[in-house]
GROMACS .gro file of C-alpha atoms in nm:
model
  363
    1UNK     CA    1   9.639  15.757  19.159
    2UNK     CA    2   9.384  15.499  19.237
    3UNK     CA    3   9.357  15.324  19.538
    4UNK     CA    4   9.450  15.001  19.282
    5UNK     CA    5   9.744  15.148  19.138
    6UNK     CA    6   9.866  15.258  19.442
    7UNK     CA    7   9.853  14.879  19.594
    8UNK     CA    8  10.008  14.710  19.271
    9UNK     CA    9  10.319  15.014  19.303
   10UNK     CA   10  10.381  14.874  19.672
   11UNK     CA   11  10.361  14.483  19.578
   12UNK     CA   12  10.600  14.528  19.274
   13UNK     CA   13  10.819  14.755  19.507
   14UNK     CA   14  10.837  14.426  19.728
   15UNK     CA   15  10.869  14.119  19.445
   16UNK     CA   16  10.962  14.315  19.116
   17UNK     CA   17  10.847  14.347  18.806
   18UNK     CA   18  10.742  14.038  18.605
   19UNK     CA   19  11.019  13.973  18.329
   20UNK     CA   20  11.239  14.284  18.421
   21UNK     CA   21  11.608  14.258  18.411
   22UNK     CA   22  11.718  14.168  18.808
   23UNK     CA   23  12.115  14.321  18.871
   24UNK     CA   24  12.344  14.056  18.984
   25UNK     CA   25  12.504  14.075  19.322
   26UNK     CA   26  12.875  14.149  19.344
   27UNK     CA   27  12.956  13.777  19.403
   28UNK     CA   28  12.757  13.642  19.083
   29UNK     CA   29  12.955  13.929  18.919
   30UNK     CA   30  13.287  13.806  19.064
   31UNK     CA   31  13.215  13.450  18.964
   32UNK     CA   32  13.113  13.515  18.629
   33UNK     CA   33  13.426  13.731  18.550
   34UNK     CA   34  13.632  13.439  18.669
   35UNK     CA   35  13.449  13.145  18.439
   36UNK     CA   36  13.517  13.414  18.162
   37UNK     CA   37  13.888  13.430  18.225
   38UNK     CA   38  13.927  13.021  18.247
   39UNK     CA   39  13.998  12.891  17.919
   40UNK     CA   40  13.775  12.653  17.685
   41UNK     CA   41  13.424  12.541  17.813
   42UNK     CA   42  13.280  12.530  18.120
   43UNK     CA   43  13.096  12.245  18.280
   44UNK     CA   44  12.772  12.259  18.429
   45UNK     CA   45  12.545  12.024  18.514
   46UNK     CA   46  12.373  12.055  18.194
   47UNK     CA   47  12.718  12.032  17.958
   48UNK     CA   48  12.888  11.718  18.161
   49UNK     CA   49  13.094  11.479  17.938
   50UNK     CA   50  13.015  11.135  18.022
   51UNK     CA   51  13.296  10.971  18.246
   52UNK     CA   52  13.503  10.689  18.040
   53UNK     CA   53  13.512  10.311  18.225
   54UNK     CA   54  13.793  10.287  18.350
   55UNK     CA   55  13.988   9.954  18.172
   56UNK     CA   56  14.004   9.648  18.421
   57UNK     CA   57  14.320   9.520  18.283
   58UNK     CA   58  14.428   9.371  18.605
   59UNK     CA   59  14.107   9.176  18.640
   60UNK     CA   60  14.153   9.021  18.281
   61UNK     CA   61  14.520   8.879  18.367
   62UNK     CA   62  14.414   8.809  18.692
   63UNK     CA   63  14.151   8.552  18.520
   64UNK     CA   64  14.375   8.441  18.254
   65UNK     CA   65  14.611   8.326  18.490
   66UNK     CA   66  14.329   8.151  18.707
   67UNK     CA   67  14.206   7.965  18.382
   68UNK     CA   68  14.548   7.880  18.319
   69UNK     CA   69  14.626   7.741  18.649
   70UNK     CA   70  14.331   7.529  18.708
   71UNK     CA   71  14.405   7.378  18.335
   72UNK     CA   72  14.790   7.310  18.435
   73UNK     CA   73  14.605   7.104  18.779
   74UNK     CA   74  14.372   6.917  18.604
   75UNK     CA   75  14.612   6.767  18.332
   76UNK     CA   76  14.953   6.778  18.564
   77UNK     CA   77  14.798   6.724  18.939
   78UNK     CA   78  15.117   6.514  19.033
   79UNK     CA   79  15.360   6.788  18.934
   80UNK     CA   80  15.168   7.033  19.087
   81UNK     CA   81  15.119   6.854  19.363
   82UNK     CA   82  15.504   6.811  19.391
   83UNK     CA   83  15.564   7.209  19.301
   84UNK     CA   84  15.430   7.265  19.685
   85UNK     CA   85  15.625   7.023  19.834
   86UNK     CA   86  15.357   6.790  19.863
   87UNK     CA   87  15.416   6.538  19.617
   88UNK     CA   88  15.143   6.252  19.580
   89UNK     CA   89  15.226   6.123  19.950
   90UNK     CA   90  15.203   6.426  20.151
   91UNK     CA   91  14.919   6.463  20.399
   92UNK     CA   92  14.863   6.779  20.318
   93UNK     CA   93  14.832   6.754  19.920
   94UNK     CA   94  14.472   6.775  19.780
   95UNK     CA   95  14.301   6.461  19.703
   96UNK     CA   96  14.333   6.324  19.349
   97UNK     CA   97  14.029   6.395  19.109
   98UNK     CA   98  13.936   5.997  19.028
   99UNK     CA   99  14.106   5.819  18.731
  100UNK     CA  100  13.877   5.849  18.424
  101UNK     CA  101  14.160   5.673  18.184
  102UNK     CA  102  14.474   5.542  18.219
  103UNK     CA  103  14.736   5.708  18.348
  104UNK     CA  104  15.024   5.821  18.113
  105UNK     CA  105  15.296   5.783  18.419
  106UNK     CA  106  15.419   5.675  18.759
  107UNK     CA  107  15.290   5.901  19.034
  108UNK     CA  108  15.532   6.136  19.121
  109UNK     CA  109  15.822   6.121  19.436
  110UNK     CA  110  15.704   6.214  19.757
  111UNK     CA  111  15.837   6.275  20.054
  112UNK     CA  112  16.031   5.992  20.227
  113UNK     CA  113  15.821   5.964  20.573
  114UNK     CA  114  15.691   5.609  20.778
  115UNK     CA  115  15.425   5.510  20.807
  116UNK     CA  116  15.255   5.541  21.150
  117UNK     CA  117  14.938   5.371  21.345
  118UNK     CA  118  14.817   5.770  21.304
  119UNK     CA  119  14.861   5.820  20.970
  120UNK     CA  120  14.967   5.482  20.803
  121UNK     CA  121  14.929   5.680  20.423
  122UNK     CA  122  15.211   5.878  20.523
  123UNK     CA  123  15.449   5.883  20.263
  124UNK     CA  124  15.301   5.726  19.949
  125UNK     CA  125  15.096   5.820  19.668
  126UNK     CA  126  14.796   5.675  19.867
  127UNK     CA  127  14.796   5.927  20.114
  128UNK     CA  128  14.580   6.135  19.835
  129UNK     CA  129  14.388   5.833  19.735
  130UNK     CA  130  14.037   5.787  19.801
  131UNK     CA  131  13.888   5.577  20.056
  132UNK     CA  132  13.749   5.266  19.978
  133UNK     CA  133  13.475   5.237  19.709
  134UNK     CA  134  13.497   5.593  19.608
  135UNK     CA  135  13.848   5.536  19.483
  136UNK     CA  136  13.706   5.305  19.215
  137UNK     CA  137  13.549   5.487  18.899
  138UNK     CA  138  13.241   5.388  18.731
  139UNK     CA  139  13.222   5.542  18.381
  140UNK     CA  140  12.869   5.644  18.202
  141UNK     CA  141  12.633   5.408  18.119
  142UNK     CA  142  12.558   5.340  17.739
  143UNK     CA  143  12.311   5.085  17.556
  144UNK     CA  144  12.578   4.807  17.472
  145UNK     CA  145  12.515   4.464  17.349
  146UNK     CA  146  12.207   4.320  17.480
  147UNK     CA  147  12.143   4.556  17.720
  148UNK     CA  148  11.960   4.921  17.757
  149UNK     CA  149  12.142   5.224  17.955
  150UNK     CA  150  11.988   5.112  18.205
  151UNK     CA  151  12.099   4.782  18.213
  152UNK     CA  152  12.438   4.865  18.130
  153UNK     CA  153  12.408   5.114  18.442
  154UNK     CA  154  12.307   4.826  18.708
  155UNK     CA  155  12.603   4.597  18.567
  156UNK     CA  156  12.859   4.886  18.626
  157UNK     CA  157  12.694   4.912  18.934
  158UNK     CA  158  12.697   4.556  19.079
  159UNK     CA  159  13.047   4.481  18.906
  160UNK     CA  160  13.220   4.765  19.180
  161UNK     CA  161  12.996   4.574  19.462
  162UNK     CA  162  13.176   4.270  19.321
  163UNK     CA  163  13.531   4.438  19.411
  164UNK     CA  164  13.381   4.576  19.750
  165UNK     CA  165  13.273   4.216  19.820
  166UNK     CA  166  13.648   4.073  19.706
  167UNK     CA  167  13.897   4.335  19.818
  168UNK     CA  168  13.718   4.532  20.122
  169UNK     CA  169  13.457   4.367  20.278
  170UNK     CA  170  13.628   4.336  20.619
  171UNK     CA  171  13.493   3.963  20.751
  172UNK     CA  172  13.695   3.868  20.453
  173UNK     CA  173  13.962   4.085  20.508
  174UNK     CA  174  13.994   3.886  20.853
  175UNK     CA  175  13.972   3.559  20.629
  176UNK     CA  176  13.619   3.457  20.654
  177UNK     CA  177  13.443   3.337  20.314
  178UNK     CA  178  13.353   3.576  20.039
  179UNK     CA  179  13.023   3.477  20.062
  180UNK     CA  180  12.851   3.847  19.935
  181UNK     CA  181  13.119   3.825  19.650
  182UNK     CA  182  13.040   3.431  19.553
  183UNK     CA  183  12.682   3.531  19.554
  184UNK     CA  184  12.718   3.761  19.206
  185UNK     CA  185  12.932   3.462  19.005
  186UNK     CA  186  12.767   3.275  18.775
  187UNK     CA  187  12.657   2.939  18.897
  188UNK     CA  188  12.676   2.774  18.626
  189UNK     CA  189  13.002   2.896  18.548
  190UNK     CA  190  13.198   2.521  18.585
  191UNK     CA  191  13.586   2.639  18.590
  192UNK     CA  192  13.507   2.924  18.827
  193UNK     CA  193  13.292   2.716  19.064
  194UNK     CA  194  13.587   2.432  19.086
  195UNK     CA  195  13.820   2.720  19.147
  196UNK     CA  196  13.635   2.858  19.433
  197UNK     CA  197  13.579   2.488  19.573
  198UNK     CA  198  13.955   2.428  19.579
  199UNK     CA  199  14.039   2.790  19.670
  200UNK     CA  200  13.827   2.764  19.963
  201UNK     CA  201  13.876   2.440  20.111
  202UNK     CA  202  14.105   2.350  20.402
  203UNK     CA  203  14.408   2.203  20.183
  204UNK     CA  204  14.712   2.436  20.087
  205UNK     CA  205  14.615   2.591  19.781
  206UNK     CA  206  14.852   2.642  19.441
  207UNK     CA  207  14.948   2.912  19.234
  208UNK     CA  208  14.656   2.823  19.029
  209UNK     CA  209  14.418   2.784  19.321
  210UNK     CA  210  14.485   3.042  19.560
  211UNK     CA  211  14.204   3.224  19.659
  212UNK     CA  212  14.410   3.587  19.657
  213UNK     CA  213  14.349   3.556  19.237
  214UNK     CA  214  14.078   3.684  19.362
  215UNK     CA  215  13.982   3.764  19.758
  216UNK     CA  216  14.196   3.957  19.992
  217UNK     CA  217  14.268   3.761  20.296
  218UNK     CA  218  14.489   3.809  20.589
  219UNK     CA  219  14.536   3.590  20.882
  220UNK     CA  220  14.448   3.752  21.186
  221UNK     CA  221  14.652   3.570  21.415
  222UNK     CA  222  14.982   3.702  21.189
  223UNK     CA  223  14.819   4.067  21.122
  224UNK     CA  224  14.554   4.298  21.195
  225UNK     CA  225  14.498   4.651  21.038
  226UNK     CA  226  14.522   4.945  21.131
  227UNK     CA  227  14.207   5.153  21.140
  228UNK     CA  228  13.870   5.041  20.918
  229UNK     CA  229  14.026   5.310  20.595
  230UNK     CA  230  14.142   5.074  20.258
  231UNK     CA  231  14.299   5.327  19.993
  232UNK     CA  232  14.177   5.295  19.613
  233UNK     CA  233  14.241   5.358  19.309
  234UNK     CA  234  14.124   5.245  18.961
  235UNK     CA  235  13.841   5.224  18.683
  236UNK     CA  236  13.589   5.034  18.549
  237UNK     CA  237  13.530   4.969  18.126
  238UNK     CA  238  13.289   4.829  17.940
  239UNK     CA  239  13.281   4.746  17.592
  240UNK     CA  240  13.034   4.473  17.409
  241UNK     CA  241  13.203   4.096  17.432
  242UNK     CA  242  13.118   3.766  17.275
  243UNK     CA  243  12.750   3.649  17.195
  244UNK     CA  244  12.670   4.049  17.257
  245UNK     CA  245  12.735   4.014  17.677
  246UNK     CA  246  12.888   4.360  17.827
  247UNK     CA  247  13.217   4.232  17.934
  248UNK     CA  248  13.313   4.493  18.200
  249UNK     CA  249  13.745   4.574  18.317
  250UNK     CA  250  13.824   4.677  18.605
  251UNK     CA  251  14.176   4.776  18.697
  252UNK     CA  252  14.224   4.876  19.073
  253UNK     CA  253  14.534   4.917  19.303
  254UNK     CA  254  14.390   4.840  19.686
  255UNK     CA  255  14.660   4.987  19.951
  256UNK     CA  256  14.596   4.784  20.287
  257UNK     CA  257  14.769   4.914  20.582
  258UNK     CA  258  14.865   4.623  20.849
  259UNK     CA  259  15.034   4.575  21.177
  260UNK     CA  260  15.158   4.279  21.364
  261UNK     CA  261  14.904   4.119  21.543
  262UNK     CA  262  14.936   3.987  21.918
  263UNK     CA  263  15.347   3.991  21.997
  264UNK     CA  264  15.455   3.907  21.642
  265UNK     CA  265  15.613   4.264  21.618
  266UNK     CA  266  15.709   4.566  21.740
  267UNK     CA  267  15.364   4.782  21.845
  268UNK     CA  268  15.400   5.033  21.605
  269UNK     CA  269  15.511   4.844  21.305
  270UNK     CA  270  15.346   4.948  20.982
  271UNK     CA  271  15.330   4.737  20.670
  272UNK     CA  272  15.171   4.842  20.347
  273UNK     CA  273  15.042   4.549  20.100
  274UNK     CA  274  14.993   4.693  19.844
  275UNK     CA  275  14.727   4.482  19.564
  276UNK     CA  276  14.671   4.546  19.197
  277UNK     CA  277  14.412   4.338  19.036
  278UNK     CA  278  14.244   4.284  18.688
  279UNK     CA  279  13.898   4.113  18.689
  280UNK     CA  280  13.707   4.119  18.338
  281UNK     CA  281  13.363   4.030  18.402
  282UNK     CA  282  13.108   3.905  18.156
  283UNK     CA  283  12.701   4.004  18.171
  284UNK     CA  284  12.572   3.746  17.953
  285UNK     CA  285  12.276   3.721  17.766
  286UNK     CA  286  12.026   3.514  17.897
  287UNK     CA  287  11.879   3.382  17.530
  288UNK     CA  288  12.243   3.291  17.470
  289UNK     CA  289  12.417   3.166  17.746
  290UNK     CA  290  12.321   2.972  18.094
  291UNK     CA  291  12.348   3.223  18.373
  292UNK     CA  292  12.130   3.362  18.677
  293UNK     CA  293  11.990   3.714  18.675
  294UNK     CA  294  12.216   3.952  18.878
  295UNK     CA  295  12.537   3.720  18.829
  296UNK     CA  296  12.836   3.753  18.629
  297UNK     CA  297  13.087   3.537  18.428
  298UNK     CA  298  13.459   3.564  18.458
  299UNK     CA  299  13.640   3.620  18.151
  300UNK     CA  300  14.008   3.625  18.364
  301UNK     CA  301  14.131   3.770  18.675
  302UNK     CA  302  14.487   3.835  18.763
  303UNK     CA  303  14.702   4.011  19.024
  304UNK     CA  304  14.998   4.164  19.095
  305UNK     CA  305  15.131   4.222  19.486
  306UNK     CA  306  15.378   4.347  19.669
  307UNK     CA  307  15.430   4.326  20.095
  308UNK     CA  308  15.178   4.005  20.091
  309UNK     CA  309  15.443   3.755  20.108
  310UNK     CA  310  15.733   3.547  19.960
  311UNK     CA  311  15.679   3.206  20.045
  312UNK     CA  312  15.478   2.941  19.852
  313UNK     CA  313  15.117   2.999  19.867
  314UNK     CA  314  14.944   3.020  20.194
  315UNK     CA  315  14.555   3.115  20.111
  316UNK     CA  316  14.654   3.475  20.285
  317UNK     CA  317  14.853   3.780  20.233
  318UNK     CA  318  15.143   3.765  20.462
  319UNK     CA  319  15.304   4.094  20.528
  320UNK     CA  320  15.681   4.069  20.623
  321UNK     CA  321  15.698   4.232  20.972
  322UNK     CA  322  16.086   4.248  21.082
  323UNK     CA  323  16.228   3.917  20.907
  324UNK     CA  324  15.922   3.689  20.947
  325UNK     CA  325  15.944   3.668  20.564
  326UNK     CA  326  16.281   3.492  20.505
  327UNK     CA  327  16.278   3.428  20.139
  328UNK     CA  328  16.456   3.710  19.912
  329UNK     CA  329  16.310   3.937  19.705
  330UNK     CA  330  16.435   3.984  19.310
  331UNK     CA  331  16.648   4.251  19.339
  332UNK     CA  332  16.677   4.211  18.950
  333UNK     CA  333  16.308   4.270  18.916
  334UNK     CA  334  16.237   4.592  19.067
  335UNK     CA  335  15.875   4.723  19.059
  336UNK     CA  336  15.687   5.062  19.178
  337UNK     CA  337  15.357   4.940  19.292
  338UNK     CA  338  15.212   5.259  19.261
  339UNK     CA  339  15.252   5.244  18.885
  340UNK     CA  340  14.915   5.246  18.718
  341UNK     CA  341  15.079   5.340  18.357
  342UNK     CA  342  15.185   4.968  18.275
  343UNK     CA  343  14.931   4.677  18.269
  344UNK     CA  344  15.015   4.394  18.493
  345UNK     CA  345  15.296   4.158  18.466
  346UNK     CA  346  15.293   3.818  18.514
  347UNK     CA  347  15.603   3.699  18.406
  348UNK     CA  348  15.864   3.731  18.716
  349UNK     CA  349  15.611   3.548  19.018
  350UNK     CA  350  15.466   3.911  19.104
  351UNK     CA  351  15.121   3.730  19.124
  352UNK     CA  352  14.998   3.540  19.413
  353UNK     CA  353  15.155   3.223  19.230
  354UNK     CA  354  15.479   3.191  19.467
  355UNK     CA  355  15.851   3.216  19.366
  356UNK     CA  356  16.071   3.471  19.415
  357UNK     CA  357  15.904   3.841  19.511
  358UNK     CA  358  15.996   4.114  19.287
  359UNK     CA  359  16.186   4.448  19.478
  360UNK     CA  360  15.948   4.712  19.502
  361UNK     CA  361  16.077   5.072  19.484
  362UNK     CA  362  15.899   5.208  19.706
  363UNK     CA  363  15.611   5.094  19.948
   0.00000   0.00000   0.00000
């Protein structure tokens, strides 16, 4: 034997023969008798069957019921509201998504709580009402009439600052002249102008003249209120009036907490006056009728109140602390204030237009 065979005999003694047969150990031997004794196929890693998903059927009800329950709040929010023992006054009920149309009912009962100087909401639909201007809705603008979207847009616009200017600008709230609100009427509007002449003067207006058609007043001597927060709630409209102006609605229920002023009550007296008004405003063509740029027209404005007084017309709201107002209310004419469903009446001395008060079911 050569010296070469001899060398390849002791390196195949060590790492075997290329491509011969290699004995299995005992275990392999063991192992492979048991996989031949197990029934049907084996799996390897090479001969895996592809796991199934497992069916999320709990997530797909789960979701249903979430789509459902968000449809049921945004159509029903008053009932659900009142499902949690809420109802539309409590303090701790979400706050109302704002009023894109009218509303098809009353607000719903709530519980029957005072007011206080802490929370003077407390107990009435306002409680989830929105503060102020926010509470009034301004709807998209449209090319109407004479005007472009854009137009349209600014008239929406400076028809709310109108209302702001009227019902919440607090130097007239304390009784001072509307001047901001005067400033966006028509000058040239005759009737209007000798309404806010007579309105505003010194003398002791009428049902026709009194300047709460129109401005919310209180005396500050007789009332003050309580914190700087006025609760809204309403809409504007639009739609395309006479001579092609954009004659603008708005609808909005103002909620003005007050308390006695000076020693005219008890400290922690709370009174809610509670003011629904209807202005239709005019933007008039300029080729077609007399106006000012930036001013507006009235078409009509009227009102309906409740806790502002029962006596003939004074020029202010007078809220009836204890028995300073000693003239009955209807108690055949009962109202809800809070009722946005029903347009305004004017038939039983519910406006600022004196006579007897109607009952209001709740304030």
């Amino acid at each position: 034997m050569s010296d070469e065979e001899w060398e390849r005999f002791l390196r195949e003694s060590v790492t075997g023969v290329p491509g011969a047969p290699v004995e299995p150990s005992a275990r392999a031997r063991e192992t492979e008798r048991r996989l031949r004794e197990r029934p049907g196929q084996p799996e390897g890693w090479r001969t895996y069957t592809p796991a199934r998903p497992r069916r999320r059927t709990g997530w797909y009800v789960t979701g249903l019921v979430v789509v459902v329950a968000l449809l049921v709040a945004t159509f029903f929010p008053q009932q659900v509201a009142g499902w949690f023992g809420g109802g539309d006054g409590g303090q701790d009920g979400p706050p109302l998504a704002a009023e894109s149309e009218g509303p098809r009912e009353a607000p719903g009962t709530e519980p029957d709580l005072r007011p206080t100087l802490a929370e003077p909401f407390r107990g009435s639909p306002a409680a989830r009402w929105a503060d102020g201007a926010a509470g009034i809705t301004v709807p998209p603008a449209e090319a109407t009439g004479w005007m472009d979207t854009a137009q349209v847009e600014r008239a929406l616009r400076r028809s709310r600052d109108f209302l702001v200017a009227a019902g919440l600008d607090p130097q007239v709230l304390r009784g001072e002249r509307p001047t901001k609100a005067i400033a966006l009427l028509n000058p040239h509007q005759k009737d209007v102008q000798e309404y806010l002449r007579t309105a505003l003067s010194s003398k002791a207006p009428s049902g026709r003249t009194d300047p709460l058609l129109l401005f919310s007043r209180f005396r500050p001597e007789q009332s003050r209120p309580v914190g700087d927060v006025v609760r809204t709630r309403g809409r504007l409209t639009y739609r395309e009036g006479r001579k092609g102006a954009v004659e603008v609605t708005a609808d909005v229920t103002f909620v003005y907490p007050v308390t006695p002023a000076g020693d005219g009550g008890r400290d922690d007296e709370v009174v809610r006056t509670i003011v629904r008004r209807q202005v239709v405003m005019s933007w008039d063509d300029p080729a077609r009728i007399i106006t000012e740029p930036g001013t507006l027209s009235l078409v009509s404005y009227t009102l309906d109140m409740t806790n502002g007084g029962c006596s003939a017309p004074t020029g202010y709201f007078v809220p009836p602390f204890g028995t300073d107002d000693k003239q009955a209310t209807d108690e055949a004419h009962r109202v809800d204030p809070y009722d946005r469903s029903k347009p305004i009446d004017t038939s039983n001395g519910t406006t600022a237009t004196g006579g007897n008060c109607a009952t209001a079911t709740r304030s």
